[in-house]
PDB file of N, CA and C in Angstrom:
ATOM      1  N   THR L 225     140.565 115.291 115.602  1.00 84.00           N
ATOM      2  CA  THR L 225     140.711 114.133 116.463  1.00 84.00           C
ATOM      3  C   THR L 225     141.143 112.936 115.621  1.00 84.00           C
ATOM      4  N   VAL L 226     142.137 112.253 116.105  1.00 91.00           N
ATOM      5  CA  VAL L 226     142.675 111.085 115.406  1.00 91.00           C
ATOM      6  C   VAL L 226     142.283 109.824 116.173  1.00 91.00           C
ATOM      7  N   PRO L 227     141.825 108.773 115.475  1.00 92.00           N
ATOM      8  CA  PRO L 227     141.480 107.524 116.168  1.00 92.00           C
ATOM      9  C   PRO L 227     142.683 106.948 116.908  1.00 92.00           C
ATOM     10  N   THR L 228     142.414 106.310 118.040  1.00 94.00           N
ATOM     11  CA  THR L 228     143.465 105.637 118.800  1.00 94.00           C
ATOM     12  C   THR L 228     143.179 104.143 118.814  1.00 94.00           C
ATOM     13  N   GLY L 229     144.051 103.389 119.427  1.00 94.00           N
ATOM     14  CA  GLY L 229     143.860 101.947 119.538  1.00 94.00           C
ATOM     15  C   GLY L 229     142.579 101.569 120.252  1.00 94.00           C
ATOM     16  N   LEU L 230     142.095 102.442 121.144  1.00 95.00           N
ATOM     17  CA  LEU L 230     140.839 102.159 121.848  1.00 95.00           C
ATOM     18  C   LEU L 230     139.632 102.190 120.924  1.00 95.00           C
ATOM     19  N   ASN L 231     139.798 102.777 119.736  1.00 96.00           N
ATOM     20  CA  ASN L 231     138.694 102.822 118.769  1.00 96.00           C
ATOM     21  C   ASN L 231     138.574 101.550 117.942  1.00 96.00           C
ATOM     22  N   ALA L 232     139.506 100.623 118.094  1.00 97.00           N
ATOM     23  CA  ALA L 232     139.381  99.331 117.412  1.00 97.00           C
ATOM     24  C   ALA L 232     138.141  98.630 117.955  1.00 97.00           C
ATOM     25  N   VAL L 233     137.458  97.879 117.093  1.00 98.00           N
ATOM     26  CA  VAL L 233     136.221  97.195 117.485  1.00 98.00           C
ATOM     27  C   VAL L 233     136.383  95.698 117.286  1.00 98.00           C
ATOM     28  N   THR L 234     136.029  94.940 118.314  1.00 98.00           N
ATOM     29  CA  THR L 234     136.017  93.485 118.203  1.00 98.00           C
ATOM     30  C   THR L 234     134.571  93.028 118.135  1.00 98.00           C
ATOM     31  N   PHE L 235     134.214  92.442 117.002  1.00 98.00           N
ATOM     32  CA  PHE L 235     132.870  91.895 116.819  1.00 98.00           C
ATOM     33  C   PHE L 235     132.881  90.439 117.275  1.00 98.00           C
ATOM     34  N   SER L 236     131.810  90.020 117.971  1.00 98.00           N
ATOM     35  CA  SER L 236     131.787  88.673 118.539  1.00 98.00           C
ATOM     36  C   SER L 236     130.600  87.828 118.092  1.00 98.00           C
ATOM     37  N   ARG L 237     129.572  88.470 117.538  1.00 98.00           N
ATOM     38  CA  ARG L 237     128.425  87.693 117.071  1.00 98.00           C
ATOM     39  C   ARG L 237     127.680  88.494 116.023  1.00 98.00           C
ATOM     40  N   TYR L 238     126.770  87.782 115.319  1.00 98.00           N
ATOM     41  CA  TYR L 238     125.949  88.447 114.318  1.00 98.00           C
ATOM     42  C   TYR L 238     124.584  87.783 114.226  1.00 98.00           C
ATOM     43  N   ARG L 239     123.632  88.503 113.662  1.00 98.00           N
ATOM     44  CA  ARG L 239     122.265  88.010 113.462  1.00 98.00           C
ATOM     45  C   ARG L 239     121.871  88.247 112.014  1.00 98.00           C
ATOM     46  N   VAL L 240     121.229  87.246 111.393  1.00 98.00           N
ATOM     47  CA  VAL L 240     120.762  87.340 110.013  1.00 98.00           C
ATOM     48  C   VAL L 240     119.239  87.257 110.019  1.00 98.00           C
ATOM     49  N   GLU L 241     118.591  88.218 109.336  1.00 98.00           N
ATOM     50  CA  GLU L 241     117.134  88.241 109.222  1.00 98.00           C
ATOM     51  C   GLU L 241     116.762  88.449 107.757  1.00 98.00           C
ATOM     52  N   TYR L 242     115.675  87.819 107.324  1.00 98.00           N
ATOM     53  CA  TYR L 242     115.243  87.861 105.928  1.00 98.00           C
ATOM     54  C   TYR L 242     113.916  88.607 105.803  1.00 98.00           C
ATOM     55  N   ARG L 243     113.789  89.376 104.725  1.00 97.00           N
ATOM     56  CA  ARG L 243     112.521  90.041 104.386  1.00 97.00           C
ATOM     57  C   ARG L 243     112.304  89.871 102.894  1.00 97.00           C
ATOM     58  N   ARG L 244     111.106  89.460 102.523  1.00 94.00           N
ATOM     59  CA  ARG L 244     110.782  89.350 101.100  1.00 94.00           C
ATOM     60  C   ARG L 244     110.387  90.713 100.567  1.00 94.00           C
ATOM     61  N   THR L 245     110.678  90.926  99.312  1.00 82.00           N
ATOM     62  CA  THR L 245     110.339  92.199  98.688  1.00 82.00           C
ATOM     63  C   THR L 245     108.851  92.313  98.388  1.00 82.00           C
ATOM     64  N   ASP L 246     108.120  91.178  98.432  1.00 88.00           N
ATOM     65  CA  ASP L 246     106.673  91.240  98.194  1.00 88.00           C
ATOM     66  C   ASP L 246     105.883  91.379  99.497  1.00 88.00           C
ATOM     67  N   GLY L 247     106.580  91.514 100.627  1.00 90.00           N
ATOM     68  CA  GLY L 247     105.916  91.743 101.902  1.00 90.00           C
ATOM     69  C   GLY L 247     105.522  90.498 102.681  1.00 90.00           C
ATOM     70  N   ARG L 248     105.663  89.332 102.084  1.00 93.00           N
ATOM     71  CA  ARG L 248     105.325  88.085 102.786  1.00 93.00           C
ATOM     72  C   ARG L 248     106.546  87.679 103.615  1.00 93.00           C
ATOM     73  N   ASN L 249     106.406  87.697 104.953  1.00 96.00           N
ATOM     74  CA  ASN L 249     107.590  87.557 105.800  1.00 96.00           C
ATOM     75  C   ASN L 249     107.463  86.577 106.962  1.00 96.00           C
ATOM     76  N   GLN L 250     106.553  85.611 106.873  1.00 97.00           N
ATOM     77  CA  GLN L 250     106.439  84.650 107.971  1.00 97.00           C
ATOM     78  C   GLN L 250     107.620  83.682 107.926  1.00 97.00           C
ATOM     79  N   GLN L 251     108.369  83.624 109.027  1.00 98.00           N
ATOM     80  CA  GLN L 251     109.537  82.749 109.094  1.00 98.00           C
ATOM     81  C   GLN L 251     109.123  81.286 108.981  1.00 98.00           C
ATOM     82  N   GLY L 252     109.894  80.506 108.222  1.00 97.00           N
ATOM     83  CA  GLY L 252     109.605  79.091 108.042  1.00 97.00           C
ATOM     84  C   GLY L 252     108.487  78.811 107.057  1.00 97.00           C
ATOM     85  N   VAL L 253     107.885  79.870 106.507  1.00 97.00           N
ATOM     86  CA  VAL L 253     106.849  79.735 105.485  1.00 97.00           C
ATOM     87  C   VAL L 253     107.238  80.559 104.265  1.00 97.00           C
ATOM     88  N   ASP L 254     107.411  81.856 104.464  1.00 97.00           N
ATOM     89  CA  ASP L 254     107.737  82.784 103.372  1.00 97.00           C
ATOM     90  C   ASP L 254     109.221  83.095 103.278  1.00 97.00           C
ATOM     91  N   VAL L 255     109.900  83.068 104.402  1.00 98.00           N
ATOM     92  CA  VAL L 255     111.335  83.368 104.469  1.00 98.00           C
ATOM     93  C   VAL L 255     111.999  82.351 105.385  1.00 98.00           C
ATOM     94  N   PRO L 256     113.303  82.141 105.216  1.00 98.00           N
ATOM     95  CA  PRO L 256     114.004  81.259 106.155  1.00 98.00           C
ATOM     96  C   PRO L 256     113.968  81.842 107.570  1.00 98.00           C
ATOM     97  N   TYR L 257     114.195  80.976 108.556  1.00 98.00           N
ATOM     98  CA  TYR L 257     114.260  81.426 109.937  1.00 98.00           C
ATOM     99  C   TYR L 257     115.474  82.327 110.139  1.00 98.00           C
ATOM    100  N   SER L 258     115.292  83.374 110.929  1.00 98.00           N
ATOM    101  CA  SER L 258     116.414  84.212 111.339  1.00 98.00           C
ATOM    102  C   SER L 258     117.333  83.373 112.214  1.00 98.00           C
ATOM    103  N   PHE L 259     118.603  83.757 112.282  1.00 98.00           N
ATOM    104  CA  PHE L 259     119.521  83.023 113.143  1.00 98.00           C
ATOM    105  C   PHE L 259     120.626  83.924 113.671  1.00 98.00           C
ATOM    106  N   ASP L 260     121.196  83.501 114.781  1.00 98.00           N
ATOM    107  CA  ASP L 260     122.352  84.158 115.387  1.00 98.00           C
ATOM    108  C   ASP L 260     123.529  83.213 115.281  1.00 98.00           C
ATOM    109  N   SER L 261     124.718  83.782 115.173  1.00 98.00           N
ATOM    110  CA  SER L 261     125.912  82.957 115.123  1.00 98.00           C
ATOM    111  C   SER L 261     127.082  83.728 115.720  1.00 98.00           C
ATOM    112  N   ALA L 262     128.124  82.993 116.030  1.00 97.00           N
ATOM    113  CA  ALA L 262     129.321  83.598 116.607  1.00 97.00           C
ATOM    114  C   ALA L 262     130.364  83.834 115.529  1.00 97.00           C
ATOM    115  N   MET L 263     131.151  84.851 115.740  1.00 96.00           N
ATOM    116  CA  MET L 263     132.319  85.136 114.907  1.00 96.00           C
ATOM    117  C   MET L 263     133.185  86.099 115.699  1.00 96.00           C
ATOM    118  N   THR L 264     134.455  86.086 115.440  1.00 97.00           N
ATOM    119  CA  THR L 264     135.343  87.023 116.118  1.00 97.00           C
ATOM    120  C   THR L 264     136.233  87.686 115.090  1.00 97.00           C
ATOM    121  N   ALA L 265     136.213  89.010 115.111  1.00 97.00           N
ATOM    122  CA  ALA L 265     137.073  89.786 114.226  1.00 97.00           C
ATOM    123  C   ALA L 265     137.293  91.147 114.855  1.00 97.00           C
ATOM    124  N   THR L 266     138.519  91.606 114.824  1.00 97.00           N
ATOM    125  CA  THR L 266     138.826  92.931 115.340  1.00 97.00           C
ATOM    126  C   THR L 266     139.145  93.851 114.181  1.00 97.00           C
ATOM    127  N   VAL L 267     138.414  94.953 114.114  1.00 97.00           N
ATOM    128  CA  VAL L 267     138.625  95.967 113.080  1.00 97.00           C
ATOM    129  C   VAL L 267     139.532  97.030 113.673  1.00 97.00           C
ATOM    130  N   PRO L 268     140.725  97.220 113.100  1.00 97.00           N
ATOM    131  CA  PRO L 268     141.625  98.249 113.624  1.00 97.00           C
ATOM    132  C   PRO L 268     140.992  99.635 113.510  1.00 97.00           C
ATOM    133  N   ALA L 269     141.415 100.544 114.366  1.00 94.00           N
ATOM    134  CA  ALA L 269     140.844 101.895 114.398  1.00 94.00           C
ATOM    135  C   ALA L 269     140.942 102.600 113.053  1.00 94.00           C
ATOM    136  N   THR L 270     141.973 102.337 112.305  1.00 93.00           N
ATOM    137  CA  THR L 270     142.149 103.015 111.005  1.00 93.00           C
ATOM    138  C   THR L 270     142.272 102.026 109.865  1.00 93.00           C
ATOM    139  N   GLY L 271     141.630 100.871 109.985  1.00 92.00           N
ATOM    140  CA  GLY L 271     141.782  99.864 108.940  1.00 92.00           C
ATOM    141  C   GLY L 271     140.501  99.108 108.670  1.00 92.00           C
ATOM    142  N   THR L 272     140.660  98.004 107.989  1.00 95.00           N
ATOM    143  CA  THR L 272     139.541  97.140 107.653  1.00 95.00           C
ATOM    144  C   THR L 272     139.916  95.707 107.970  1.00 95.00           C
ATOM    145  N   VAL L 273     138.918  94.845 107.924  1.00 96.00           N
ATOM    146  CA  VAL L 273     139.144  93.418 108.114  1.00 96.00           C
ATOM    147  C   VAL L 273     138.152  92.670 107.228  1.00 96.00           C
ATOM    148  N   THR L 274     138.562  91.538 106.706  1.00 96.00           N
ATOM    149  CA  THR L 274     137.688  90.693 105.900  1.00 96.00           C
ATOM    150  C   THR L 274     137.451  89.402 106.662  1.00 96.00           C
ATOM    151  N   VAL L 275     136.172  89.082 106.878  1.00 95.00           N
ATOM    152  CA  VAL L 275     135.814  87.889 107.637  1.00 95.00           C
ATOM    153  C   VAL L 275     134.659  87.193 106.933  1.00 95.00           C
ATOM    154  N   PRO L 276     134.819  85.939 106.540  1.00 95.00           N
ATOM    155  CA  PRO L 276     133.679  85.223 105.952  1.00 95.00           C
ATOM    156  C   PRO L 276     132.669  84.888 107.041  1.00 95.00           C
ATOM    157  N   PHE L 277     131.393  84.865 106.659  1.00 96.00           N
ATOM    158  CA  PHE L 277     130.346  84.473 107.589  1.00 96.00           C
ATOM    159  C   PHE L 277     129.199  83.886 106.783  1.00 96.00           C
ATOM    160  N   GLU L 278     128.357  83.125 107.461  1.00 96.00           N
ATOM    161  CA  GLU L 278     127.259  82.414 106.804  1.00 96.00           C
ATOM    162  C   GLU L 278     126.047  83.324 106.654  1.00 96.00           C
ATOM    163  N   LEU L 279     125.544  83.421 105.429  1.00 97.00           N
ATOM    164  CA  LEU L 279     124.366  84.237 105.140  1.00 97.00           C
ATOM    165  C   LEU L 279     123.106  83.371 105.045  1.00 97.00           C
ATOM    166  N   VAL L 280     123.276  82.127 104.581  1.00 97.00           N
ATOM    167  CA  VAL L 280     122.166  81.173 104.474  1.00 97.00           C
ATOM    168  C   VAL L 280     122.667  79.849 105.049  1.00 97.00           C
ATOM    169  N   ARG L 281     122.036  79.398 106.106  1.00 97.00           N
ATOM    170  CA  ARG L 281     122.441  78.123 106.699  1.00 97.00           C
ATOM    171  C   ARG L 281     122.080  76.973 105.772  1.00 97.00           C
ATOM    172  N   HIS L 282     122.876  75.921 105.790  1.00 94.00           N
ATOM    173  CA  HIS L 282     122.595  74.752 104.952  1.00 94.00           C
ATOM    174  C   HIS L 282     121.233  74.157 105.266  1.00 94.00           C
ATOM    175  N   VAL L 283     120.856  74.141 106.541  1.00 96.00           N
ATOM    176  CA  VAL L 283     119.564  73.569 106.927  1.00 96.00           C
ATOM    177  C   VAL L 283     118.402  74.360 106.322  1.00 96.00           C
ATOM    178  N   ALA L 284     118.596  75.659 106.071  1.00 96.00           N
ATOM    179  CA  ALA L 284     117.526  76.479 105.485  1.00 96.00           C
ATOM    180  C   ALA L 284     117.158  76.004 104.084  1.00 96.00           C
ATOM    181  N   LYS L 285     118.094  75.382 103.399  1.00 92.00           N
ATOM    182  CA  LYS L 285     117.835  74.901 102.047  1.00 92.00           C
ATOM    183  C   LYS L 285     116.927  73.670 102.043  1.00 92.00           C
ATOM    184  N   LYS L 286     116.736  73.047 103.219  1.00 95.00           N
ATOM    185  CA  LYS L 286     115.871  71.868 103.342  1.00 95.00           C
ATOM    186  C   LYS L 286     114.550  72.200 104.018  1.00 95.00           C
ATOM    187  N   GLU L 287     114.348  73.480 104.330  1.00 96.00           N
ATOM    188  CA  GLU L 287     113.128  73.943 104.989  1.00 96.00           C
ATOM    189  C   GLU L 287     112.372  74.886 104.060  1.00 96.00           C
ATOM    190  N   ALA L 288     111.090  75.105 104.387  1.00 96.00           N
ATOM    191  CA  ALA L 288     110.305  76.078 103.631  1.00 96.00           C
ATOM    192  C   ALA L 288     110.865  77.481 103.888  1.00 96.00           C
ATOM    193  N   PRO L 289     110.880  78.327 102.900  1.00 97.00           N
ATOM    194  CA  PRO L 289     110.346  78.154 101.563  1.00 97.00           C
ATOM    195  C   PRO L 289     111.384  77.664 100.550  1.00 97.00           C
ATOM    196  N   LEU L 290     112.646  77.568 100.959  1.00 96.00           N
ATOM    197  CA  LEU L 290     113.702  77.263  99.982  1.00 96.00           C
ATOM    198  C   LEU L 290     113.627  75.839  99.442  1.00 96.00           C
ATOM    199  N   ALA L 291     113.194  74.874 100.242  1.00 95.00           N
ATOM    200  CA  ALA L 291     113.134  73.484  99.783  1.00 95.00           C
ATOM    201  C   ALA L 291     112.224  73.335  98.569  1.00 95.00           C
ATOM    202  N   ALA L 292     111.155  74.090  98.513  1.00 94.00           N
ATOM    203  CA  ALA L 292     110.204  73.991  97.397  1.00 94.00           C
ATOM    204  C   ALA L 292     110.804  74.484  96.086  1.00 94.00           C
ATOM    205  N   LEU L 293     111.855  75.249  96.157  1.00 94.00           N
ATOM    206  CA  LEU L 293     112.461  75.795  94.939  1.00 94.00           C
ATOM    207  C   LEU L 293     113.240  74.747  94.147  1.00 94.00           C
ATOM    208  N   ALA L 294     113.525  73.602  94.747  1.00 90.00           N
ATOM    209  CA  ALA L 294     114.300  72.557  94.069  1.00 90.00           C
ATOM    210  C   ALA L 294     113.570  71.989  92.863  1.00 90.00           C
ATOM    211  N   ASN L 295     112.228  72.054  92.873  1.00 88.00           N
ATOM    212  CA  ASN L 295     111.451  71.416  91.811  1.00 88.00           C
ATOM    213  C   ASN L 295     110.544  72.368  91.043  1.00 88.00           C
ATOM    214  N   ASN L 296     110.808  73.657  91.099  1.00 90.00           N
ATOM    215  CA  ASN L 296     110.005  74.591  90.307  1.00 90.00           C
ATOM    216  C   ASN L 296     110.859  75.796  89.903  1.00 90.00           C
ATOM    217  N   PRO L 297     110.405  76.532  88.915  1.00 91.00           N
ATOM    218  CA  PRO L 297     111.221  77.631  88.372  1.00 91.00           C
ATOM    219  C   PRO L 297     111.068  78.964  89.115  1.00 91.00           C
ATOM    220  N   THR L 298     110.382  78.968  90.245  1.00 92.00           N
ATOM    221  CA  THR L 298     110.155  80.207  90.990  1.00 92.00           C
ATOM    222  C   THR L 298     111.461  80.782  91.513  1.00 92.00           C
ATOM    223  N   ILE L 299     111.560  82.089  91.499  1.00 93.00           N
ATOM    224  CA  ILE L 299     112.676  82.800  92.117  1.00 93.00           C
ATOM    225  C   ILE L 299     112.088  83.717  93.175  1.00 93.00           C
ATOM    226  N   ILE L 300     112.622  83.648  94.377  1.00 94.00           N
ATOM    227  CA  ILE L 300     112.158  84.480  95.480  1.00 94.00           C
ATOM    228  C   ILE L 300     113.236  85.521  95.770  1.00 94.00           C
ATOM    229  N   SER L 301     112.862  86.794  95.724  1.00 93.00           N
ATOM    230  CA  SER L 301     113.795  87.871  96.051  1.00 93.00           C
ATOM    231  C   SER L 301     113.610  88.289  97.502  1.00 93.00           C
ATOM    232  N   MET L 302     114.725  88.454  98.182  1.00 96.00           N
ATOM    233  CA  MET L 302     114.692  88.843  99.594  1.00 96.00           C
ATOM    234  C   MET L 302     115.747  89.893  99.873  1.00 96.00           C
ATOM    235  N   LEU L 303     115.525  90.613 100.948  1.00 97.00           N
ATOM    236  CA  LEU L 303     116.535  91.484 101.520  1.00 97.00           C
ATOM    237  C   LEU L 303     117.049  90.765 102.756  1.00 97.00           C
ATOM    238  N   VAL L 304     118.352  90.645 102.863  1.00 98.00           N
ATOM    239  CA  VAL L 304     118.962  89.947 103.990  1.00 98.00           C
ATOM    240  C   VAL L 304     119.662  90.993 104.841  1.00 98.00           C
ATOM    241  N   GLU L 305     119.191  91.142 106.071  1.00 98.00           N
ATOM    242  CA  GLU L 305     119.764  92.131 106.981  1.00 98.00           C
ATOM    243  C   GLU L 305     120.697  91.422 107.955  1.00 98.00           C
ATOM    244  N   VAL L 306     121.933  91.914 108.039  1.00 98.00           N
ATOM    245  CA  VAL L 306     122.928  91.334 108.930  1.00 98.00           C
ATOM    246  C   VAL L 306     123.318  92.387 109.956  1.00 98.00           C
ATOM    247  N   THR L 307     123.230  92.024 111.229  1.00 98.00           N
ATOM    248  CA  THR L 307     123.603  92.927 112.312  1.00 98.00           C
ATOM    249  C   THR L 307     124.780  92.311 113.060  1.00 98.00           C
ATOM    250  N   PHE L 308     125.867  93.057 113.172  1.00 98.00           N
ATOM    251  CA  PHE L 308     127.061  92.619 113.889  1.00 98.00           C
ATOM    252  C   PHE L 308     127.103  93.306 115.251  1.00 98.00           C
ATOM    253  N   TYR L 309     127.478  92.552 116.282  1.00 98.00           N
ATOM    254  CA  TYR L 309     127.541  93.073 117.646  1.00 98.00           C
ATOM    255  C   TYR L 309     128.955  92.919 118.185  1.00 98.00           C
ATOM    256  N   GLY L 310     129.434  93.940 118.874  1.00 98.00           N
ATOM    257  CA  GLY L 310     130.759  93.870 119.461  1.00 98.00           C
ATOM    258  C   GLY L 310     130.990  95.000 120.433  1.00 98.00           C
ATOM    259  N   GLN L 311     132.274  95.217 120.746  1.00 98.00           N
ATOM    260  CA  GLN L 311     132.678  96.291 121.640  1.00 98.00           C
ATOM    261  C   GLN L 311     133.966  96.910 121.132  1.00 98.00           C
ATOM    262  N   ASP L 312     134.111  98.223 121.392  1.00 97.00           N
ATOM    263  CA  ASP L 312     135.407  98.821 121.115  1.00 97.00           C
ATOM    264  C   ASP L 312     136.325  98.486 122.285  1.00 97.00           C
ATOM    265  N   LEU L 313     137.591  98.794 122.154  1.00 96.00           N
ATOM    266  CA  LEU L 313     138.543  98.404 123.193  1.00 96.00           C
ATOM    267  C   LEU L 313     138.407  99.227 124.463  1.00 96.00           C
ATOM    268  N   ALA L 314     137.561 100.250 124.431  1.00 96.00           N
ATOM    269  CA  ALA L 314     137.252 101.013 125.645  1.00 96.00           C
ATOM    270  C   ALA L 314     136.063 100.402 126.384  1.00 96.00           C
ATOM    271  N   GLY L 315     135.451  99.350 125.819  1.00 97.00           N
ATOM    272  CA  GLY L 315     134.349  98.667 126.466  1.00 97.00           C
ATOM    273  C   GLY L 315     132.963  99.140 126.060  1.00 97.00           C
ATOM    274  N   ASN L 316     132.869 100.015 125.066  1.00 97.00           N
ATOM    275  CA  ASN L 316     131.575 100.503 124.590  1.00 97.00           C
ATOM    276  C   ASN L 316     130.964  99.513 123.607  1.00 97.00           C
ATOM    277  N   ASP L 317     129.652  99.263 123.757  1.00 98.00           N
ATOM    278  CA  ASP L 317     128.959  98.387 122.818  1.00 98.00           C
ATOM    279  C   ASP L 317     128.895  99.034 121.438  1.00 98.00           C
ATOM    280  N   VAL L 318     129.069  98.216 120.402  1.00 98.00           N
ATOM    281  CA  VAL L 318     129.020  98.675 119.020  1.00 98.00           C
ATOM    282  C   VAL L 318     128.099  97.749 118.240  1.00 98.00           C
ATOM    283  N   VAL L 319     127.221  98.341 117.433  1.00 98.00           N
ATOM    284  CA  VAL L 319     126.330  97.578 116.557  1.00 98.00           C
ATOM    285  C   VAL L 319     126.484  98.140 115.155  1.00 98.00           C
ATOM    286  N   ALA L 320     126.705  97.259 114.187  1.00 97.00           N
ATOM    287  CA  ALA L 320     126.796  97.663 112.780  1.00 97.00           C
ATOM    288  C   ALA L 320     125.821  96.810 111.988  1.00 97.00           C
ATOM    289  N   LYS L 321     125.047  97.451 111.120  1.00 98.00           N
ATOM    290  CA  LYS L 321     123.996  96.748 110.384  1.00 98.00           C
ATOM    291  C   LYS L 321     124.145  97.025 108.896  1.00 98.00           C
ATOM    292  N   GLY L 322     123.887  95.995 108.088  1.00 98.00           N
ATOM    293  CA  GLY L 322     123.904  96.143 106.640  1.00 98.00           C
ATOM    294  C   GLY L 322     122.849  95.261 106.007  1.00 98.00           C
ATOM    295  N   THR L 323     122.446  95.606 104.794  1.00 98.00           N
ATOM    296  CA  THR L 323     121.436  94.849 104.065  1.00 98.00           C
ATOM    297  C   THR L 323     121.955  94.523 102.677  1.00 98.00           C
ATOM    298  N   ILE L 324     121.675  93.307 102.220  1.00 97.00           N
ATOM    299  CA  ILE L 324     122.078  92.885 100.882  1.00 97.00           C
ATOM    300  C   ILE L 324     120.894  92.173 100.227  1.00 97.00           C
ATOM    301  N   GLY L 325     120.733  92.357  98.944  1.00 97.00           N
ATOM    302  CA  GLY L 325     119.685  91.660  98.213  1.00 97.00           C
ATOM    303  C   GLY L 325     120.130  90.254  97.860  1.00 97.00           C
ATOM    304  N   ALA L 326     119.184  89.316  97.855  1.00 95.00           N
ATOM    305  CA  ALA L 326     119.490  87.930  97.494  1.00 95.00           C
ATOM    306  C   ALA L 326     118.315  87.348  96.720  1.00 95.00           C
ATOM    307  N   SER L 327     118.630  86.573  95.703  1.00 94.00           N
ATOM    308  CA  SER L 327     117.613  85.865  94.927  1.00 94.00           C
ATOM    309  C   SER L 327     117.815  84.374  95.128  1.00 94.00           C
ATOM    310  N   PHE L 328     116.741  83.684  95.486  1.00 94.00           N
ATOM    311  CA  PHE L 328     116.792  82.245  95.732  1.00 94.00           C
ATOM    312  C   PHE L 328     116.007  81.526  94.640  1.00 94.00           C
ATOM    313  N   GLY L 329     116.596  80.467  94.100  1.00 94.00           N
ATOM    314  CA  GLY L 329     115.944  79.680  93.078  1.00 94.00           C
ATOM    315  C   GLY L 329     116.758  78.421  92.819  1.00 94.00           C
ATOM    316  N   ASN L 330     116.293  77.623  91.866  1.00 91.00           N
ATOM    317  CA  ASN L 330     117.017  76.417  91.490  1.00 91.00           C
ATOM    318  C   ASN L 330     117.975  76.780  90.363  1.00 91.00           C
ATOM    319  N   PHE L 331     119.188  77.153  90.753  1.00 86.00           N
ATOM    320  CA  PHE L 331     120.201  77.570  89.797  1.00 86.00           C
ATOM    321  C   PHE L 331     121.212  76.461  89.510  1.00 86.00           C
ATOM    322  N   ALA L 332     120.822  75.224  89.758  1.00 76.00           N
ATOM    323  CA  ALA L 332     121.743  74.092  89.580  1.00 76.00           C
ATOM    324  C   ALA L 332     122.169  73.973  88.115  1.00 76.00           C
ATOM    325  N   ASP L 333     123.401  73.578  87.921  1.00 70.00           N
ATOM    326  CA  ASP L 333     123.939  73.333  86.582  1.00 70.00           C
ATOM    327  C   ASP L 333     123.358  72.031  86.067  1.00 70.00           C
ATOM    328  N   PRO L 334     122.646  72.044  84.922  1.00 67.00           N
ATOM    329  CA  PRO L 334     122.004  70.820  84.427  1.00 67.00           C
ATOM    330  C   PRO L 334     123.001  69.743  84.013  1.00 67.00           C
ATOM    331  N   ASP L 335     124.244  70.104  83.796  1.00 62.00           N
ATOM    332  CA  ASP L 335     125.251  69.116  83.404  1.00 62.00           C
ATOM    333  C   ASP L 335     125.922  68.571  84.637  1.00 62.00           C
TER     334      ASP L 335
END
């Protein structure tokens, strides 16, 4: 079976959720708040697409727990799970999920 044009998938939104590797996972205390956002990208049936998207909102850097990292040497390791939602061109719902590791800390250049 060969993919057809109906197998192309258009993604329209995504959700980002954080989990700490030490098991502490209260949103707004231990991890940033989860969030949903919009994006549009169509993946061809036999191809790929590159689309930038936000993994950490700017506002999260001013909220707990990330704001506290500005003045101390702590590094917090997290797993960031991203779920993309869309439909193929035949109208079937499609969900794709991936996880990436992230380390948060005060990595500012002292100069």
